[in-house]
Amino acid sequence: MSHVAVVEVSIKSLGDLARACKALGLEYDRKARKWAWYGVFIGDYNRQDAAVKHGIATSRYGTSDAGVIKVPGATYSIGVYQIPGQPGKYTLVYDNWHGGHGIENVLGAGLPKLRQEYAAQVSRRKMQAAGFQVQRRLLDNGQIKLVCRR
C-alpha cells in the first residue's frame, strides 16, 4: 500500500535541517534524489495530508528535490521536496503506511520529533546571531527548551 503524506512543516534552511537530523541520529544526504517507499502509487490514500493534495504529482513519488533522510532501523525514508510555488521553501514527504516501516517508531506520526528539532535549530541559530548564548535543555516530556542569555 502507498500512503504518501506531506509533513506539516516549511523548511527554509537546509543547513538547519541537516543539524536537526544529526542531533536526532538521522542521515541526511542532500545530494540523494531517490527515497524508499512502497514504490507504486495505487490511488488508495486521499486524506488531507496526501502529497498529491499538496501539489506533488504521484509521478514524483520516490524522488526528491533537496535530499533524502534515512532513519536508523527504518526500511522507508523521507524525501525533501520544494513546496510547489514557493521557491526556497521545502517540506518533507514519506510513505506513512504501517508507520513508514519504522520511521514513526523513531520520529512519531507526522514526524513531530523532527519538526521540533528543526524549530530548535532555527531558533538557536537566530538567537546566536543576535548575540545570545543558548543553552539547550531536554524536558521530561520530551520537549526542547532553549534558554537564551546575553
CSV table of N, CA and C in Angstrom, one decimal:
chain,number,residue,atom,x,y,z
A,1,MET,N,0.8,-1.2,0.0
A,1,MET,CA,0.0,0.0,0.0
A,1,MET,C,0.9,1.2,0.0
A,2,SER,N,0.4,2.3,-0.6
A,2,SER,CA,1.2,3.5,-0.7
A,2,SER,C,0.3,4.6,0.0
A,3,HIS,N,0.9,5.2,1.0
A,3,HIS,CA,0.2,6.3,1.7
A,3,HIS,C,1.2,7.5,1.8
A,4,VAL,N,1.5,8.1,0.7
A,4,VAL,CA,2.5,9.2,0.7
A,4,VAL,C,1.9,10.5,1.2
A,5,ALA,N,2.5,10.9,2.3
A,5,ALA,CA,2.0,12.1,3.0
A,5,ALA,C,3.0,13.2,3.1
A,6,VAL,N,2.5,14.4,3.1
A,6,VAL,CA,3.3,15.6,3.4
A,6,VAL,C,3.3,15.9,4.8
A,7,VAL,N,4.4,16.3,5.4
A,7,VAL,CA,4.6,16.7,6.8
A,7,VAL,C,4.3,18.2,6.9
A,8,GLU,N,3.6,18.5,7.9
A,8,GLU,CA,3.2,19.9,8.1
A,8,GLU,C,4.4,20.7,8.7
A,9,VAL,N,5.2,21.2,7.7
A,9,VAL,CA,6.4,21.9,8.1
A,9,VAL,C,6.9,22.7,6.8
A,10,SER,N,7.4,23.9,7.1
A,10,SER,CA,8.0,24.7,6.0
A,10,SER,C,9.5,24.9,6.3
A,11,ILE,N,10.3,24.3,5.6
A,11,ILE,CA,11.8,24.3,5.8
A,11,ILE,C,12.4,25.4,4.9
A,12,LYS,N,13.0,26.4,5.6
A,12,LYS,CA,13.7,27.5,4.9
A,12,LYS,C,15.2,27.4,4.9
A,13,SER,N,15.7,26.5,5.8
A,13,SER,CA,17.1,26.4,5.9
A,13,SER,C,17.5,24.9,5.9
A,14,LEU,N,18.1,24.5,4.8
A,14,LEU,CA,18.6,23.1,4.7
A,14,LEU,C,19.7,22.8,5.6
A,15,GLY,N,20.5,23.8,6.0
A,15,GLY,CA,21.5,23.7,7.0
A,15,GLY,C,21.0,23.3,8.3
A,16,ASP,N,19.9,24.0,8.7
A,16,ASP,CA,19.2,23.7,10.0
A,16,ASP,C,18.6,22.3,10.0
A,17,LEU,N,18.1,22.0,8.8
A,17,LEU,CA,17.5,20.6,8.7
A,17,LEU,C,18.6,19.6,8.9
A,18,ALA,N,19.8,19.8,8.3
A,18,ALA,CA,20.9,18.9,8.4
A,18,ALA,C,21.3,18.8,9.9
A,19,ARG,N,21.4,19.9,10.6
A,19,ARG,CA,21.8,19.9,12.0
A,19,ARG,C,20.7,19.2,12.9
A,20,ALA,N,19.4,19.4,12.5
A,20,ALA,CA,18.3,18.7,13.2
A,20,ALA,C,18.5,17.1,13.0
A,21,CYS,N,18.7,16.7,11.8
A,21,CYS,CA,18.9,15.3,11.5
A,21,CYS,C,20.1,14.7,12.3
A,22,LYS,N,21.2,15.4,12.3
A,22,LYS,CA,22.4,15.0,13.1
A,22,LYS,C,22.0,14.8,14.5
A,23,ALA,N,21.3,15.8,15.1
A,23,ALA,CA,21.0,15.8,16.5
A,23,ALA,C,20.1,14.6,16.9
A,24,LEU,N,19.3,14.1,15.9
A,24,LEU,CA,18.4,13.0,16.1
A,24,LEU,C,19.0,11.7,15.7
A,25,GLY,N,20.2,11.7,15.2
A,25,GLY,CA,20.9,10.4,14.8
A,25,GLY,C,20.4,10.0,13.4
A,26,LEU,N,19.9,10.9,12.6
A,26,LEU,CA,19.4,10.6,11.3
A,26,LEU,C,20.5,10.9,10.2
A,27,GLU,N,20.4,10.3,9.1
A,27,GLU,CA,21.3,10.5,8.0
A,27,GLU,C,20.6,11.4,6.9
A,28,TYR,N,21.1,12.6,6.7
A,28,TYR,CA,20.6,13.5,5.7
A,28,TYR,C,21.6,13.6,4.5
A,29,ASP,N,21.2,13.1,3.4
A,29,ASP,CA,22.1,13.1,2.2
A,29,ASP,C,21.5,14.2,1.3
A,30,ARG,N,22.0,15.4,1.2
A,30,ARG,CA,21.5,16.5,0.4
A,30,ARG,C,21.5,16.2,-1.1
A,31,LYS,N,22.4,15.3,-1.5
A,31,LYS,CA,22.6,15.0,-3.0
A,31,LYS,C,21.7,13.9,-3.4
A,32,ALA,N,21.2,13.1,-2.5
A,32,ALA,CA,20.3,11.9,-2.9
A,32,ALA,C,19.0,12.4,-3.5
A,33,ARG,N,18.5,11.7,-4.5
A,33,ARG,CA,17.3,12.1,-5.2
A,33,ARG,C,16.2,11.0,-5.2
A,34,LYS,N,16.5,9.9,-4.6
A,34,LYS,CA,15.5,8.8,-4.5
A,34,LYS,C,15.4,8.3,-3.1
A,35,TRP,N,14.1,8.3,-2.6
A,35,TRP,CA,13.8,7.8,-1.3
A,35,TRP,C,13.0,6.5,-1.3
A,36,ALA,N,13.1,5.7,-0.3
A,36,ALA,CA,12.4,4.4,-0.2
A,36,ALA,C,11.0,4.6,0.2
A,37,TRP,N,10.1,3.9,-0.5
A,37,TRP,CA,8.7,3.9,-0.2
A,37,TRP,C,8.1,2.6,-0.7
A,38,TYR,N,6.8,2.4,-0.8
A,38,TYR,CA,6.2,1.2,-1.3
A,38,TYR,C,6.6,1.0,-2.8
A,39,GLY,N,6.7,2.1,-3.5
A,39,GLY,CA,7.2,2.0,-4.9
A,39,GLY,C,6.2,2.2,-6.0
A,40,VAL,N,4.9,2.0,-5.7
A,40,VAL,CA,3.9,2.2,-6.7
A,40,VAL,C,2.7,2.9,-6.0
A,41,PHE,N,2.2,3.9,-6.6
A,41,PHE,CA,1.0,4.6,-6.1
A,41,PHE,C,-0.2,3.9,-6.6
A,42,ILE,N,-1.1,3.4,-5.7
A,42,ILE,CA,-2.2,2.6,-6.2
A,42,ILE,C,-3.5,3.4,-5.9
A,43,GLY,N,-3.4,4.7,-5.7
A,43,GLY,CA,-4.6,5.5,-5.5
A,43,GLY,C,-5.4,5.3,-4.3
A,44,ASP,N,-4.8,4.8,-3.2
A,44,ASP,CA,-5.6,4.4,-2.1
A,44,ASP,C,-5.5,5.3,-0.9
A,45,TYR,N,-4.9,6.5,-1.1
A,45,TYR,CA,-4.7,7.4,0.1
A,45,TYR,C,-5.1,8.8,-0.4
A,46,ASN,N,-6.1,9.3,0.3
A,46,ASN,CA,-6.6,10.7,-0.1
A,46,ASN,C,-6.9,11.5,1.2
A,47,ARG,N,-6.3,11.3,2.3
A,47,ARG,CA,-6.5,12.1,3.5
A,47,ARG,C,-6.0,13.5,3.2
A,48,GLN,N,-6.2,14.4,4.1
A,48,GLN,CA,-5.8,15.8,3.9
A,48,GLN,C,-4.3,16.0,3.8
A,49,ASP,N,-3.5,15.1,4.4
A,49,ASP,CA,-2.0,15.2,4.3
A,49,ASP,C,-1.5,14.5,3.1
A,50,ALA,N,-2.3,13.9,2.2
A,50,ALA,CA,-1.9,13.2,1.0
A,50,ALA,C,-1.0,14.2,0.1
A,51,ALA,N,0.1,13.7,-0.2
A,51,ALA,CA,1.1,14.6,-1.0
A,51,ALA,C,0.4,15.1,-2.3
A,52,VAL,N,-0.4,14.3,-2.9
A,52,VAL,CA,-1.0,14.7,-4.2
A,52,VAL,C,-1.9,15.9,-3.9
A,53,LYS,N,-2.5,16.1,-2.8
A,53,LYS,CA,-3.3,17.2,-2.4
A,53,LYS,C,-2.5,18.5,-2.2
A,54,HIS,N,-1.2,18.3,-2.1
A,54,HIS,CA,-0.3,19.5,-1.8
A,54,HIS,C,0.5,19.8,-3.0
A,55,GLY,N,0.1,19.3,-4.2
A,55,GLY,CA,0.8,19.7,-5.4
A,55,GLY,C,1.9,18.9,-5.8
A,56,ILE,N,2.1,17.7,-5.2
A,56,ILE,CA,3.2,16.8,-5.6
A,56,ILE,C,2.6,15.7,-6.4
A,57,ALA,N,3.0,15.7,-7.7
A,57,ALA,CA,2.4,14.7,-8.6
A,57,ALA,C,2.8,13.3,-8.2
A,58,THR,N,1.9,12.4,-8.4
A,58,THR,CA,2.2,11.0,-8.0
A,58,THR,C,3.4,10.4,-8.8
A,59,SER,N,3.6,11.0,-10.0
A,59,SER,CA,4.8,10.5,-10.8
A,59,SER,C,6.1,10.9,-10.1
A,60,ARG,N,6.1,11.9,-9.1
A,60,ARG,CA,7.3,12.3,-8.4
A,60,ARG,C,7.5,11.5,-7.2
A,61,TYR,N,6.6,10.7,-6.8
A,61,TYR,CA,6.8,9.9,-5.5
A,61,TYR,C,8.1,9.1,-5.6
A,62,GLY,N,8.8,9.1,-4.6
A,62,GLY,CA,10.1,8.3,-4.6
A,62,GLY,C,11.3,9.2,-5.0
A,63,THR,N,11.0,10.4,-5.5
A,63,THR,CA,12.1,11.3,-5.9
A,63,THR,C,12.1,12.4,-4.9
A,64,SER,N,13.2,13.3,-5.0
A,64,SER,CA,13.2,14.5,-4.1
A,64,SER,C,13.9,15.6,-4.8
A,65,ASP,N,13.8,16.8,-4.2
A,65,ASP,CA,14.4,18.0,-4.8
A,65,ASP,C,15.7,18.4,-4.0
A,66,ALA,N,15.7,18.0,-2.7
A,66,ALA,CA,16.8,18.5,-1.9
A,66,ALA,C,17.3,17.5,-0.9
A,67,GLY,N,17.3,16.2,-1.3
A,67,GLY,CA,17.9,15.2,-0.5
A,67,GLY,C,16.9,14.2,0.1
A,68,VAL,N,17.5,13.3,0.8
A,68,VAL,CA,16.8,12.2,1.5
A,68,VAL,C,17.3,12.0,2.9
A,69,ILE,N,16.3,11.7,3.8
A,69,ILE,CA,16.6,11.5,5.2
A,69,ILE,C,16.4,10.0,5.5
A,70,LYS,N,17.4,9.4,6.0
A,70,LYS,CA,17.3,7.9,6.4
A,70,LYS,C,17.2,7.9,7.9
A,71,VAL,N,16.3,7.0,8.4
A,71,VAL,CA,16.1,6.8,9.8
A,71,VAL,C,16.6,5.5,10.2
A,72,PRO,N,17.5,5.4,11.2
A,72,PRO,CA,18.0,4.1,11.6
A,72,PRO,C,17.0,3.1,11.9
A,73,GLY,N,17.1,1.9,11.3
A,73,GLY,CA,16.1,0.8,11.6
A,73,GLY,C,14.9,0.8,10.7
A,74,ALA,N,14.7,1.9,9.9
A,74,ALA,CA,13.5,2.0,9.1
A,74,ALA,C,13.9,1.5,7.7
A,75,THR,N,12.9,0.9,7.0
A,75,THR,CA,13.1,0.4,5.6
A,75,THR,C,12.7,1.5,4.6
A,76,TYR,N,11.8,2.4,5.0
A,76,TYR,CA,11.4,3.5,4.1
A,76,TYR,C,12.2,4.7,4.6
A,77,SER,N,12.2,5.8,3.7
A,77,SER,CA,13.0,7.0,4.1
A,77,SER,C,12.1,8.2,3.8
A,78,ILE,N,12.7,9.4,3.9
A,78,ILE,CA,11.9,10.7,3.8
A,78,ILE,C,12.5,11.5,2.7
A,79,GLY,N,11.7,12.0,1.8
A,79,GLY,CA,12.1,12.9,0.7
A,79,GLY,C,11.9,14.3,1.1
A,80,VAL,N,12.9,15.2,0.6
A,80,VAL,CA,12.8,16.6,0.9
A,80,VAL,C,12.4,17.3,-0.4
A,81,TYR,N,11.2,17.9,-0.5
A,81,TYR,CA,10.6,18.5,-1.7
A,81,TYR,C,10.5,20.0,-1.6
A,82,GLN,N,10.8,20.7,-2.7
A,82,GLN,CA,10.4,22.1,-2.7
A,82,GLN,C,8.9,22.2,-2.7
A,83,ILE,N,8.4,23.1,-1.9
A,83,ILE,CA,7.0,23.3,-1.8
A,83,ILE,C,6.5,24.0,-3.1
A,84,PRO,N,5.6,23.4,-3.8
A,84,PRO,CA,5.2,23.9,-5.1
A,84,PRO,C,4.8,25.4,-5.0
A,85,GLY,N,5.4,26.2,-5.9
A,85,GLY,CA,5.1,27.6,-6.0
A,85,GLY,C,5.8,28.5,-4.9
A,86,GLN,N,6.6,27.9,-4.1
A,86,GLN,CA,7.3,28.6,-3.1
A,86,GLN,C,8.8,28.3,-3.1
A,87,PRO,N,9.5,29.0,-4.0
A,87,PRO,CA,11.0,28.8,-4.1
A,87,PRO,C,11.7,29.0,-2.8
A,88,GLY,N,12.7,28.2,-2.5
A,88,GLY,CA,13.4,28.3,-1.3
A,88,GLY,C,12.8,27.7,-0.1
A,89,LYS,N,11.6,27.2,-0.2
A,89,LYS,CA,10.9,26.5,0.9
A,89,LYS,C,10.7,25.1,0.6
A,90,TYR,N,10.9,24.2,1.6
A,90,TYR,CA,10.8,22.8,1.4
A,90,TYR,C,9.9,22.2,2.4
A,91,THR,N,9.5,21.0,2.1
A,91,THR,CA,8.7,20.2,3.0
A,91,THR,C,9.2,18.7,3.0
A,92,LEU,N,8.7,17.9,3.9
A,92,LEU,CA,9.1,16.5,4.0
A,92,LEU,C,7.9,15.6,3.5
A,93,VAL,N,8.3,14.6,2.8
A,93,VAL,CA,7.3,13.6,2.3
A,93,VAL,C,7.8,12.2,2.6
A,94,TYR,N,6.8,11.4,3.1
A,94,TYR,CA,7.2,10.0,3.3
A,94,TYR,C,5.9,9.1,3.2
A,95,ASP,N,6.1,7.8,3.0
A,95,ASP,CA,5.1,6.8,2.9
A,95,ASP,C,4.8,6.4,4.3
A,96,ASN,N,3.6,6.8,4.8
A,96,ASN,CA,3.3,6.5,6.2
A,96,ASN,C,2.6,5.2,6.5
A,97,TRP,N,2.4,4.4,5.5
A,97,TRP,CA,1.8,3.1,5.6
A,97,TRP,C,2.6,2.3,6.7
A,98,HIS,N,1.9,1.7,7.6
A,98,HIS,CA,2.5,0.9,8.7
A,98,HIS,C,3.6,1.7,9.4
A,99,GLY,N,3.3,3.0,9.7
A,99,GLY,CA,4.2,3.9,10.4
A,99,GLY,C,5.5,4.2,9.6
A,100,GLY,N,5.4,4.1,8.3
A,100,GLY,CA,6.5,4.4,7.5
A,100,GLY,C,7.6,3.3,7.6
A,101,HIS,N,7.1,2.1,7.9
A,101,HIS,CA,8.0,1.0,8.1
A,101,HIS,C,9.2,1.3,9.0
A,102,GLY,N,8.9,1.9,10.1
A,102,GLY,CA,10.0,2.2,11.1
A,102,GLY,C,10.2,3.7,11.4
A,103,ILE,N,9.8,4.5,10.4
A,103,ILE,CA,10.1,6.0,10.6
A,103,ILE,C,9.3,6.5,11.8
A,104,GLU,N,8.1,6.2,11.9
A,104,GLU,CA,7.3,6.8,13.0
A,104,GLU,C,7.6,6.2,14.4
A,105,ASN,N,8.3,5.0,14.4
A,105,ASN,CA,8.8,4.5,15.7
A,105,ASN,C,9.8,5.4,16.3
A,106,VAL,N,10.6,6.1,15.4
A,106,VAL,CA,11.6,6.9,15.9
A,106,VAL,C,11.2,8.4,16.0
A,107,LEU,N,10.4,8.9,15.0
A,107,LEU,CA,10.0,10.3,14.9
A,107,LEU,C,8.6,10.6,15.2
A,108,GLY,N,7.7,9.6,15.4
A,108,GLY,CA,6.3,9.9,15.7
A,108,GLY,C,5.5,10.1,14.4
A,109,ALA,N,4.2,9.9,14.5
A,109,ALA,CA,3.3,10.0,13.4
A,109,ALA,C,3.3,11.5,13.0
A,110,GLY,N,3.6,11.8,11.7
A,110,GLY,CA,3.7,13.2,11.3
A,110,GLY,C,5.0,13.9,11.6
A,111,LEU,N,5.9,13.1,12.1
A,111,LEU,CA,7.3,13.4,12.4
A,111,LEU,C,7.5,14.6,13.4
A,112,PRO,N,6.8,14.6,14.5
A,112,PRO,CA,6.9,15.8,15.4
A,112,PRO,C,8.2,15.9,16.0
A,113,LYS,N,9.0,14.9,16.2
A,113,LYS,CA,10.3,15.0,16.8
A,113,LYS,C,11.3,15.7,15.9
A,114,LEU,N,11.1,15.4,14.6
A,114,LEU,CA,12.0,16.1,13.6
A,114,LEU,C,11.5,17.5,13.4
A,115,ARG,N,10.2,17.8,13.4
A,115,ARG,CA,9.8,19.2,13.3
A,115,ARG,C,10.2,20.0,14.5
A,116,GLN,N,10.1,19.5,15.7
A,116,GLN,CA,10.6,20.2,16.9
A,116,GLN,C,12.1,20.5,16.9
A,117,GLU,N,12.8,19.5,16.5
A,117,GLU,CA,14.3,19.6,16.4
A,117,GLU,C,14.7,20.7,15.4
A,118,TYR,N,14.0,20.7,14.2
A,118,TYR,CA,14.3,21.7,13.2
A,118,TYR,C,14.0,23.1,13.8
A,119,ALA,N,12.8,23.2,14.4
A,119,ALA,CA,12.5,24.5,15.0
A,119,ALA,C,13.5,25.0,16.0
A,120,ALA,N,14.0,24.0,16.8
A,120,ALA,CA,15.0,24.4,17.8
A,120,ALA,C,16.3,24.8,17.2
A,121,GLN,N,16.7,24.2,16.1
A,121,GLN,CA,17.9,24.5,15.4
A,121,GLN,C,17.8,25.9,14.7
A,122,VAL,N,16.6,26.2,14.2
A,122,VAL,CA,16.4,27.6,13.6
A,122,VAL,C,16.5,28.6,14.7
A,123,SER,N,15.8,28.4,15.8
A,123,SER,CA,15.8,29.3,16.9
A,123,SER,C,17.2,29.5,17.5
A,124,ARG,N,17.9,28.5,17.6
A,124,ARG,CA,19.2,28.6,18.2
A,124,ARG,C,20.1,29.4,17.3
A,125,ARG,N,20.1,29.1,16.0
A,125,ARG,CA,20.9,29.9,15.0
A,125,ARG,C,20.6,31.4,15.1
A,126,LYS,N,19.3,31.7,15.1
A,126,LYS,CA,18.9,33.1,15.1
A,126,LYS,C,19.2,33.8,16.4
A,127,MET,N,19.1,33.1,17.5
A,127,MET,CA,19.4,33.8,18.8
A,127,MET,C,20.9,34.0,18.9
A,128,GLN,N,21.7,33.0,18.4
A,128,GLN,CA,23.2,33.2,18.5
A,128,GLN,C,23.6,34.4,17.6
A,129,ALA,N,22.9,34.5,16.4
A,129,ALA,CA,23.3,35.6,15.5
A,129,ALA,C,22.9,37.0,16.1
A,130,ALA,N,21.9,37.0,17.0
A,130,ALA,CA,21.5,38.2,17.7
A,130,ALA,C,22.4,38.4,19.0
A,131,GLY,N,23.4,37.6,19.2
A,131,GLY,CA,24.3,37.8,20.3
A,131,GLY,C,24.0,37.1,21.6
A,132,PHE,N,23.1,36.2,21.6
A,132,PHE,CA,22.7,35.4,22.8
A,132,PHE,C,23.5,34.2,22.9
A,133,GLN,N,23.8,33.8,24.1
A,133,GLN,CA,24.3,32.4,24.4
A,133,GLN,C,23.1,31.5,24.6
A,134,VAL,N,23.2,30.4,24.0
A,134,VAL,CA,22.0,29.5,24.0
A,134,VAL,C,22.3,28.2,24.7
A,135,GLN,N,21.5,27.8,25.7
A,135,GLN,CA,21.6,26.5,26.4
A,135,GLN,C,20.4,25.7,26.0
A,136,ARG,N,20.6,24.5,25.7
A,136,ARG,CA,19.6,23.6,25.3
A,136,ARG,C,19.2,22.6,26.5
A,137,ARG,N,18.0,22.5,26.8
A,137,ARG,CA,17.5,21.5,27.8
A,137,ARG,C,16.4,20.6,27.2
A,138,LEU,N,16.5,19.4,27.5
A,138,LEU,CA,15.5,18.4,27.1
A,138,LEU,C,14.6,18.2,28.4
A,139,LEU,N,13.4,18.5,28.3
A,139,LEU,CA,12.4,18.4,29.4
A,139,LEU,C,12.0,16.9,29.5
A,140,ASP,N,11.4,16.6,30.7
A,140,ASP,CA,11.0,15.2,30.9
A,140,ASP,C,9.9,14.7,29.9
A,141,ASN,N,9.1,15.7,29.4
A,141,ASN,CA,8.1,15.3,28.5
A,141,ASN,C,8.6,15.2,27.0
A,142,GLY,N,9.9,15.3,26.8
A,142,GLY,CA,10.5,15.2,25.5
A,142,GLY,C,10.6,16.5,24.7
A,143,GLN,N,10.1,17.6,25.3
A,143,GLN,CA,10.1,18.9,24.6
A,143,GLN,C,11.5,19.5,24.8
A,144,ILE,N,11.9,20.3,23.8
A,144,ILE,CA,13.2,21.0,23.9
A,144,ILE,C,12.9,22.4,24.4
A,145,LYS,N,13.8,22.8,25.4
A,145,LYS,CA,13.7,24.2,25.9
A,145,LYS,C,15.1,24.9,25.6
A,146,LEU,N,15.0,26.0,25.0
A,146,LEU,CA,16.2,26.8,24.8
A,146,LEU,C,16.2,28.0,25.7
A,147,VAL,N,17.3,28.1,26.5
A,147,VAL,CA,17.5,29.2,27.5
A,147,VAL,C,18.5,30.1,26.9
A,148,CYS,N,18.1,31.4,26.7
A,148,CYS,CA,19.0,32.4,26.0
A,148,CYS,C,19.4,33.5,27.0
A,149,ARG,N,20.7,33.8,27.0
A,149,ARG,CA,21.2,34.8,27.8
A,149,ARG,C,22.2,35.7,27.0
A,150,ARG,N,22.3,37.0,27.4
A,150,ARG,CA,23.3,37.8,26.7
A,150,ARG,C,24.5,37.9,27.6
